[in-house]
Coordinates of C-alpha atoms and ligand atoms in Angstrom, one line a residue:
M1 CA -89.5 61.6 0.0
D2 CA -90.9 63.2 2.1
N3 CA -89.0 65.6 4.5
D4 CA -90.2 64.4 7.9
R5 CA -89.4 61.5 7.3
L6 CA -86.6 59.2 8.9
I7 CA -84.4 56.6 6.6
I8 CA -84.5 53.7 8.9
F9 CA -80.5 52.1 7.5
D10 CA -79.3 49.4 9.3
T11 CA -76.1 48.2 9.7
T12 CA -76.5 44.4 11.3
L13 CA -74.6 42.4 8.6
R14 CA -72.2 45.1 7.6
D15 CA -71.1 47.1 10.9
G16 CA -72.5 44.9 13.1
E17 CA -71.4 41.8 11.9
Q18 CA -67.2 43.6 12.0
A19 CA -68.1 42.3 15.8
P20 CA -64.6 40.7 17.0
G21 CA -65.9 36.3 16.9
I22 CA -69.3 37.0 14.5
A23 CA -68.8 34.8 11.6
L24 CA -72.3 35.0 10.2
S25 CA -72.8 32.4 7.0
T26 CA -74.6 33.2 3.8
S27 CA -77.5 31.3 5.2
D28 CA -77.7 33.5 8.3
K29 CA -77.7 36.5 7.0
L30 CA -80.5 35.3 4.5
A31 CA -82.4 34.9 7.2
I32 CA -81.5 38.3 9.4
A33 CA -82.0 40.3 5.8
H34 CA -85.8 38.9 5.9
Q35 CA -86.5 39.5 9.2
L36 CA -84.9 43.0 9.1
A37 CA -87.4 43.5 5.8
K38 CA -90.6 42.3 8.0
L39 CA -89.3 44.5 10.0
K40 CA -89.6 47.2 7.1
V41 CA -86.3 49.1 7.5
D42 CA -85.6 51.5 4.8
V43 CA -82.4 50.1 4.2
I44 CA -80.1 46.7 4.8
E45 CA -76.6 46.7 4.2
A46 CA -76.2 43.3 3.4
G47 CA -72.0 44.2 3.4
F48 CA -68.8 44.6 1.9
A49 CA -68.7 43.0 -1.4
A50 CA -65.4 43.7 -1.5
S51 CA -64.3 42.4 1.0
S52 CA -64.2 38.6 0.4
D53 CA -65.4 36.5 -2.3
G54 CA -68.3 35.3 1.1
D55 CA -69.7 39.3 1.7
H56 CA -70.0 39.5 -2.0
K57 CA -72.1 36.1 -1.9
A58 CA -74.3 37.3 1.2
V59 CA -74.7 40.1 0.0
R60 CA -75.4 38.9 -3.8
A61 CA -77.9 36.5 -2.1
I62 CA -80.3 39.1 -0.2
A63 CA -79.8 40.8 -3.0
E64 CA -81.5 38.6 -5.5
N65 CA -84.2 36.8 -2.4
V66 CA -85.0 39.8 0.0
K67 CA -87.6 42.3 -1.7
G68 CA -89.0 45.9 -0.2
P69 CA -85.8 47.3 1.5
V70 CA -83.3 49.4 -1.0
I71 CA -79.8 46.7 -1.0
A72 CA -76.4 48.5 0.1
S73 CA -73.1 47.8 -0.2
L74 CA -70.7 48.8 1.2
A75 CA -66.8 50.0 -0.9
R76 CA -63.3 51.6 -1.1
T77 CA -63.0 54.4 -2.8
H78 CA -61.8 51.7 -5.8
P79 CA -62.6 50.8 -8.9
D80 CA -62.4 47.5 -8.3
D81 CA -64.9 47.5 -5.2
I82 CA -67.4 49.9 -6.6
D83 CA -67.2 46.9 -9.9
R84 CA -67.4 43.9 -7.0
A85 CA -70.7 46.2 -4.7
A86 CA -71.9 46.0 -8.8
D87 CA -72.0 43.2 -9.6
A88 CA -72.8 41.4 -6.2
L89 CA -76.3 44.0 -6.0
S90 CA -76.8 43.5 -10.1
P91 CA -80.4 41.9 -8.9
A92 CA -81.9 43.7 -6.4
E93 CA -84.7 45.8 -7.5
R94 CA -83.5 48.4 -5.9
K95 CA -79.7 48.9 -5.0
R96 CA -77.4 51.4 -2.9
I97 CA -74.0 51.8 -3.6
H98 CA -72.1 52.6 -0.2
V99 CA -69.1 54.6 -0.8
F100 CA -66.3 55.6 2.0
I101 CA -63.1 57.0 2.1
S102 CA -61.4 58.4 5.8
T103 CA -61.1 62.2 5.5
S104 CA -59.5 63.5 9.1
P105 CA -55.6 64.3 9.2
I106 CA -54.6 61.0 11.6
H107 CA -56.5 58.3 8.7
M108 CA -55.1 60.2 5.7
E109 CA -51.8 60.6 6.6
R110 CA -50.8 57.2 8.4
M111 CA -53.6 55.2 7.1
L112 CA -54.1 55.8 3.7
R113 CA -51.0 58.0 3.1
M114 CA -52.8 60.1 1.1
T115 CA -52.9 63.8 0.6
G116 CA -56.1 65.9 0.6
D117 CA -56.2 66.9 -2.6
Q118 CA -56.0 62.4 -3.1
V119 CA -58.3 61.7 -1.4
M120 CA -61.0 64.9 -3.2
T121 CA -59.7 63.6 -6.8
A122 CA -60.6 59.6 -5.3
V123 CA -64.1 60.9 -4.0
T124 CA -65.4 62.4 -7.7
E125 CA -63.5 59.7 -9.3
S126 CA -65.4 57.0 -7.2
V127 CA -68.6 58.2 -6.1
T128 CA -68.8 59.4 -10.6
R129 CA -68.5 55.5 -10.9
A130 CA -70.4 53.3 -8.6
R131 CA -73.3 56.7 -10.2
S132 CA -72.6 55.0 -14.1
Y133 CA -73.8 51.5 -11.9
V134 CA -77.1 52.5 -10.1
D135 CA -79.0 56.4 -9.7
D136 CA -78.3 55.9 -5.7
V137 CA -75.5 56.3 -4.1
E138 CA -74.6 57.3 -0.8
F139 CA -70.8 58.8 0.4
S140 CA -69.5 58.4 4.1
P141 CA -66.4 60.6 5.3
Q142 CA -65.1 58.1 8.3
D143 CA -63.7 59.6 10.6
A144 CA -65.5 63.1 10.1
T145 CA -66.2 64.0 14.2
R146 CA -62.4 64.4 13.6
S147 CA -61.6 65.9 10.8
D148 CA -61.1 68.6 9.5
A149 CA -65.0 70.3 9.7
D150 CA -64.1 72.9 6.0
F151 CA -62.1 69.3 4.1
M152 CA -64.9 67.9 5.0
I153 CA -67.5 69.0 3.6
A154 CA -65.4 70.1 1.2
T155 CA -65.8 65.8 -0.1
C156 CA -68.8 66.0 0.7
K157 CA -69.8 68.6 -1.8
A158 CA -67.7 67.2 -4.6
A159 CA -69.7 63.5 -3.4
V160 CA -73.3 65.2 -4.3
E161 CA -71.5 67.3 -7.4
A162 CA -70.4 63.8 -8.5
G163 CA -74.5 62.4 -8.3
A164 CA -73.3 61.7 -4.6
T165 CA -77.7 61.7 -3.1
T166 CA -76.9 60.5 0.5
I167 CA -74.6 62.0 2.7
N168 CA -73.9 60.2 5.2
I169 CA -71.4 61.4 8.7
P170 CA -69.9 58.8 10.3
D171 CA -68.2 59.6 14.5
T172 CA -66.4 56.3 14.1
V173 CA -64.3 56.3 16.6
G174 CA -67.4 56.8 18.9
Y175 CA -66.3 60.9 20.0
A176 CA -68.6 63.3 19.6
V177 CA -71.1 64.4 22.0
P178 CA -74.9 65.9 21.6
A179 CA -73.7 68.9 21.5
D180 CA -71.0 69.0 18.8
F181 CA -72.5 67.2 17.3
V182 CA -75.7 68.8 16.2
E183 CA -74.0 71.3 15.5
L184 CA -71.4 69.7 12.7
M185 CA -74.5 67.8 11.2
R186 CA -76.4 71.3 11.4
R187 CA -73.2 73.4 9.0
V188 CA -73.0 69.7 6.9
Y189 CA -77.1 70.4 6.6
S190 CA -76.8 74.2 5.6
E191 CA -74.0 74.0 3.7
V192 CA -73.8 70.2 1.7
R193 CA -77.7 70.0 1.7
G194 CA -78.5 73.3 1.3
D195 CA -82.1 73.4 -0.7
R196 CA -81.5 70.5 -2.4
T197 CA -84.4 68.1 -1.8
D198 CA -83.2 65.5 -2.8
I199 CA -80.2 65.4 -0.2
I200 CA -80.7 62.7 2.7
I201 CA -77.8 63.6 5.1
S202 CA -76.9 60.2 7.7
T203 CA -75.8 59.5 10.8
H204 CA -73.9 57.3 11.9
C205 CA -72.5 57.3 15.6
H206 CA -70.6 54.6 16.9
N207 CA -70.5 53.8 21.1
D208 CA -67.3 54.5 22.9
L209 CA -68.6 57.1 24.9
G210 CA -72.0 55.4 25.1
L211 CA -73.9 58.3 23.3
A212 CA -74.2 57.0 20.1
V213 CA -78.2 56.8 20.0
A214 CA -77.7 59.8 21.4
N215 CA -76.0 61.9 18.6
S216 CA -77.8 60.7 15.6
L217 CA -81.0 60.6 18.0
S218 CA -79.7 64.7 18.2
A219 CA -78.9 65.1 15.0
I220 CA -82.6 64.8 13.6
H221 CA -83.3 68.3 14.8
A222 CA -80.2 69.5 12.8
G223 CA -82.3 68.0 9.4
A224 CA -80.5 64.9 9.4
R225 CA -83.6 62.4 8.3
Q226 CA -81.0 58.9 7.5
I227 CA -80.4 57.3 11.1
E228 CA -77.6 54.1 10.4
G229 CA -77.5 51.2 13.4
A230 CA -77.2 47.7 13.9
I231 CA -80.0 45.5 15.5
N232 CA -78.7 44.8 19.4
G233 CA -76.2 47.6 18.8
I234 CA -74.1 45.4 17.8
G235 CA -70.6 46.6 15.9
E236 CA -66.9 47.6 15.9
R237 CA -65.8 47.8 19.4
A238 CA -68.6 48.8 21.9
G239 CA -70.6 49.1 18.8
N240 CA -73.1 51.1 17.0
T241 CA -76.7 52.5 17.8
S242 CA -79.1 50.4 18.5
T243 CA -81.9 49.7 15.3
E244 CA -84.6 49.4 18.1
E245 CA -83.4 52.1 20.7
I246 CA -84.2 54.4 17.3
I247 CA -87.2 53.1 16.2
M248 CA -88.9 53.2 19.6
A249 CA -87.8 56.5 20.6
I250 CA -88.5 57.7 17.5
K251 CA -92.6 56.4 17.8
T252 CA -92.6 56.6 21.4
R253 CA -91.8 60.7 21.5
E254 CA -93.0 61.9 18.4
D255 CA -94.0 64.6 19.3
F256 CA -90.6 66.0 19.7
F257 CA -88.9 64.8 16.8
G258 CA -91.4 65.6 14.5
V259 CA -90.3 62.9 12.5
E260 CA -92.4 59.3 11.2
I261 CA -91.0 55.8 9.9
G262 CA -92.1 52.7 8.1
A263 CA -90.6 49.8 10.5
D264 CA -93.1 47.8 12.1
A265 CA -91.7 47.9 15.7
T266 CA -93.8 44.3 17.1
H267 CA -91.2 42.3 14.9
L268 CA -88.2 44.3 16.8
F269 CA -88.3 41.8 19.5
D270 CA -88.0 38.4 17.6
T271 CA -85.0 40.8 14.9
S272 CA -83.1 41.2 18.9
R273 CA -83.1 38.0 19.4
L274 CA -82.6 35.9 15.8
V275 CA -79.8 38.5 15.5
S276 CA -78.4 37.1 19.3
R277 CA -78.8 33.3 18.7
L278 CA -77.4 33.4 14.9
T279 CA -74.0 35.4 16.3
G280 CA -73.5 34.6 20.1
Y281 CA -73.9 38.1 20.7
P282 CA -76.1 38.3 24.3
V283 CA -78.3 40.7 24.7
Q284 CA -77.8 42.1 28.1
Y285 CA -80.8 41.7 30.6
N286 CA -81.5 45.3 31.2
K287 CA -80.8 46.7 27.1
A288 CA -83.4 49.3 26.6
V289 CA -86.9 47.8 24.3
V290 CA -85.4 44.3 23.8
G291 CA -83.9 43.3 27.2
R292 CA -85.5 40.3 28.8
N293 CA -85.7 43.5 31.7
A294 CA -87.4 46.1 30.2
F295 CA -90.6 45.8 31.1
A296 CA -90.1 44.2 34.2
H297 CA -91.0 45.2 37.2
E298 CA -88.9 44.3 40.7
S299 CA -90.0 46.8 43.7
G300 CA -93.8 46.6 45.1
I301 CA -94.5 50.3 44.3
H302 CA -94.3 49.0 41.0
Q303 CA -95.3 46.0 40.8
H304 CA -98.5 47.5 42.6
G305 CA -98.7 51.0 40.0
V306 CA -98.5 48.1 36.6
L307 CA -101.0 46.2 38.2
R308 CA -103.4 49.3 39.0
D309 CA -102.9 51.3 36.1
R310 CA -99.1 50.2 33.1
E311 CA -98.5 53.8 32.2
T312 CA -98.0 54.3 36.0
Y313 CA -93.9 52.9 35.0
E314 CA -94.0 52.2 31.2
I315 CA -93.5 54.7 28.6
M316 CA -93.8 51.8 26.1
D317 CA -95.7 48.9 26.0
A318 CA -94.4 45.5 25.8
A319 CA -96.7 44.3 23.2
S320 CA -95.7 46.8 20.9
V321 CA -92.6 45.5 20.6
G322 CA -92.7 42.2 20.6
Q323 CA -91.8 41.3 24.1
A324 CA -95.2 39.0 24.9
S325 CA -95.3 35.6 24.7
S326 CA -95.5 32.3 27.6
I327 CA -94.5 29.2 25.8
I328 CA -93.8 26.2 28.0
L329 CA -93.1 22.8 26.6
G330 CA -92.5 19.7 29.1
K331 CA -91.0 16.3 29.0
H332 CA -94.6 14.5 27.3
S333 CA -94.6 16.6 24.4
G334 CA -93.5 16.1 21.0
R335 CA -91.9 17.1 17.8
A336 CA -95.6 18.5 17.0
A337 CA -95.6 21.1 19.6
F338 CA -92.0 21.4 19.3
A339 CA -92.6 22.6 15.9
D340 CA -95.5 25.1 17.0
A341 CA -93.4 26.5 19.5
L342 CA -90.4 27.5 17.0
E343 CA -93.2 28.6 14.4
R344 CA -94.5 31.0 17.5
L345 CA -91.2 32.0 17.9
D346 CA -90.6 32.2 14.9
I347 CA -87.3 29.8 14.0
S348 CA -87.7 28.0 10.7
L349 CA -85.2 25.1 10.7
E350 CA -83.9 22.9 7.7
D351 CA -85.0 19.4 8.8
D352 CA -81.6 18.1 10.2
D353 CA -81.6 21.0 12.2
F354 CA -84.6 21.2 13.4
S355 CA -84.9 16.9 14.2
A356 CA -81.1 18.0 15.9
A357 CA -82.6 20.7 18.1
F358 CA -84.9 17.9 18.8
A359 CA -83.1 15.9 20.1
R360 CA -81.7 18.1 22.2
F361 CA -84.9 19.4 23.4
K362 CA -85.7 16.2 24.6
E363 CA -82.9 15.2 26.0
L364 CA -83.0 18.3 28.3
A365 CA -86.5 18.2 29.3
D366 CA -85.9 15.2 31.0
R367 CA -83.3 16.6 32.7
K368 CA -85.2 19.4 33.7
G369 CA -89.5 18.6 33.2
E370 CA -89.7 22.2 32.2
I371 CA -88.7 24.3 29.2
T372 CA -90.1 27.4 28.9
E373 CA -89.3 30.1 25.3
E374 CA -86.1 31.2 27.0
G375 CA -85.3 28.1 27.3
I376 CA -85.9 26.6 23.4
L377 CA -84.7 29.9 22.0
A378 CA -81.5 29.0 23.6
I379 CA -81.5 25.4 22.6
V380 CA -81.8 26.0 18.7
S381 CA -79.0 28.8 19.4
E382 CA -76.5 25.9 19.9
E383 CA -75.2 25.7 16.6
P384 CA -76.2 22.6 15.9
D385 CA -73.2 20.3 14.3
A386 CA -75.0 17.6 12.4
D387 CA -73.8 19.2 9.0
A388 CA -71.0 17.7 7.5
G389 CA -67.2 17.8 8.6
K390 CA -68.1 19.0 11.4
A391 CA -66.8 16.5 14.9
H392 CA -69.8 16.7 17.8
L393 CA -69.0 15.7 21.5
V394 CA -69.8 12.3 22.4
A395 CA -69.1 12.5 25.8
I396 CA -67.3 13.8 28.8
H397 CA -65.8 12.4 32.2
V398 CA -64.6 15.2 34.4
A399 CA -62.8 14.4 38.6
G400 CA -62.2 17.4 40.2
G401 CA -62.4 18.6 43.8
N402 CA -61.1 20.3 46.3
H403 CA -58.1 18.1 47.0
E404 CA -57.8 16.8 43.7
I405 CA -55.9 17.7 40.2
P406 CA -59.2 18.6 38.2
S407 CA -59.0 16.5 35.0
A408 CA -61.2 15.7 32.0
T409 CA -61.8 13.1 29.9
V410 CA -63.2 14.2 26.2
T411 CA -64.6 11.9 23.3
I412 CA -65.3 13.7 19.8
E413 CA -66.3 12.1 17.0
L414 CA -66.0 13.3 13.2
G415 CA -66.6 11.0 9.9
G416 CA -67.2 8.2 12.0
V417 CA -64.2 8.0 14.1
E418 CA -63.9 9.3 17.4
R419 CA -61.6 10.6 19.5
E420 CA -60.8 10.7 22.8
A421 CA -58.5 12.8 24.6
T422 CA -57.6 13.3 28.6
A423 CA -55.8 16.6 30.2
R424 CA -55.7 18.0 33.8
G425 CA -56.1 21.6 34.5
D426 CA -56.7 24.8 37.2
G427 CA -60.5 23.9 37.1
M428 CA -63.3 21.3 35.6
V429 CA -63.8 23.5 32.7
N430 CA -60.1 24.5 32.1
A431 CA -59.8 20.5 31.7
A432 CA -61.5 19.6 29.7
F433 CA -60.8 23.0 27.3
V434 CA -57.2 21.4 27.1
A435 CA -58.5 18.1 26.5
L436 CA -61.0 19.1 23.5
R437 CA -58.2 21.3 22.4
T438 CA -56.4 18.1 21.9
A439 CA -58.6 15.7 20.7
F440 CA -59.2 18.2 17.7
D441 CA -55.1 18.6 17.4
L442 CA -55.9 22.4 17.1
D443 CA -53.7 25.3 19.6
A444 CA -56.9 27.7 19.5
E445 CA -56.3 30.1 22.9
L446 CA -59.4 30.8 24.6
I447 CA -59.8 35.1 24.9
D448 CA -63.7 34.9 26.2
Y449 CA -65.8 33.1 28.2
R450 CA -69.2 33.3 29.6
V451 CA -71.7 31.9 31.9
S452 CA -75.3 33.1 31.2
P453 CA -77.9 31.2 33.7
V454 CA -81.2 30.4 30.5
T455 CA -83.8 29.6 33.7
S456 CA -83.1 30.1 37.2
G457 CA -83.3 27.4 40.5
A458 CA -81.4 24.3 41.3
D459 CA -81.9 23.1 37.8
A460 CA -81.8 25.8 35.6
M461 CA -80.0 25.0 32.7
A462 CA -76.9 28.0 30.9
A463 CA -76.1 29.2 27.8
V464 CA -72.3 29.5 27.7
D465 CA -70.8 30.7 25.3
V466 CA -66.9 31.5 24.1
I467 CA -64.3 33.0 21.8
V468 CA -61.1 31.2 20.8
Q469 CA -58.0 32.7 18.3
L470 CA -56.3 30.5 16.3
D471 CA -53.6 32.9 14.8
S472 CA -55.5 36.3 14.6
N473 CA -59.2 34.5 14.1
T474 CA -61.3 34.2 16.9
F475 CA -64.1 32.1 16.3
S476 CA -67.3 32.5 18.6
G477 CA -69.7 29.2 19.9
R478 CA -72.0 28.3 22.4
G479 CA -73.0 25.6 24.3
V480 CA -76.3 24.9 26.1
S481 CA -77.5 22.8 29.4
T482 CA -78.0 22.1 32.4
D483 CA -74.1 21.4 33.4
V484 CA -71.7 23.9 32.8
V485 CA -69.2 21.7 32.4
E486 CA -71.2 20.2 29.6
G487 CA -72.7 23.2 28.3
S488 CA -68.8 24.7 27.8
A489 CA -67.4 21.7 26.1
R490 CA -70.6 21.7 23.8
A491 CA -69.4 25.9 23.2
F492 CA -65.8 25.0 23.4
V493 CA -66.1 21.9 20.3
A494 CA -68.6 24.4 18.3
A495 CA -65.7 27.4 17.8
L496 CA -63.1 25.0 17.6
N497 CA -65.7 23.3 14.8
K498 CA -65.5 26.8 13.2
A499 CA -61.3 27.0 14.2
A500 CA -61.0 23.8 12.3
A501 CA -62.6 24.6 9.0
S502 CA -60.7 28.2 8.6
Ligands
KIV621 O1 -67.4 54.3 11.6 C1 -67.7 53.9 10.3 O2 -67.1 55.3 9.7 C2 -68.3 53.3 8.5 C3 -68.2 53.6 8.1 C4 -68.0 52.7 6.5 C5 -69.3 54.7 7.1 O3 -68.3 52.5 9.2
ZN622 ZN1 -69.3 52.6 11.2

């Protein structure tokens, strides 16, 4: 690999998917992986094959079907993990096993209950085992930034000795700040890589202090030539480095960073929307690069400047990240127009899902008149409930007001059988949720509820995102409607369907 080339390693499907409430199916993961290949990231971390049969299946499906990027699977130092990762990756043209173990005192003592010597042995044995399957092995000393630097570096050296070719330094808990991170990375570069041009030094930063992107970029000056990130910055807690922010920082400030990337940024916006739609995680309006306001100008002075010359207030062109389109459909638009809009938005749906989304579009277009691109995206972001085994909302009636205790009656249909339930609550949304819980006969707890406007005006559509908890598992659901109570009920049904299936 050329020394001026920065490798973009995307972990949306592994670390990103670890964000609370996200549970992607294999087909969701395949869709995201295909999109990441279109975006031309260099490495896709497809999952953690040993963590569950579902993850193993998804890593294997991606290894079989997605061409272009290297496909990676995470593995602990356990022999079984390495074997599972190798098995899942076997169909891939280009594959990588990513081995990790913690090196910080708190993780070693409290979590692993291992001594330093035991950790060193585990590193050597696991990297050697991984190399017996693949040529491309990455090693990560977890919680590197809270580790004793000498010990952490010694584990990296042992990994290189055993055959690892990428050494990734994770700021697992988002503790680093750019100035000290760059110092640590300089040490790793000179002591672990030295003059071994075949060794790549990498970063993997979490965003607990909002510094993940800044820390990752600072490491480039210390010689890092791989950055790990996730689309929309999703991931554990406050998330990971945003892949899209790294790509655009490098492209926009190539003069400063002096490295090149292979990514095709024009697919960033579509990738961000796909990830948001399938994970149920909304993208904040002012999110850099992919937020819907990232290229919107509100003040008169700014608008005036941009009309004269876009570069007065813009350092990137919306089109360069794929943010430029204005699709509007009306209530008379038919299946062909709807299919054409989906194609322009790069969305492909199976027949049943297409029919369900089209029916929903017609229902909402009848109420609203016009549906914009954002409305279409919101409609397809609802989980279709047409699949066998899933309940769907047949009807909801609510009553309330400031002198009446709010109540809701819901009817759901499951496998041809209708179930009705009525409940009171401290608001109409709460009453609807209690009634749905009874209809599903599930004791799930609502732990997160968010309403986001999709379009503005009196007839605006809203997207409702909920997260429910059953036992210790969380499940997300999204509902879209011109009516917030109905949108909420649809979101609850989607989440309760997942909880019931678990
Ligand atoms: O944050 C972290 O330490 C990780 C490692 C497994 C690379 O995700
Ligand atoms: Zn991580």
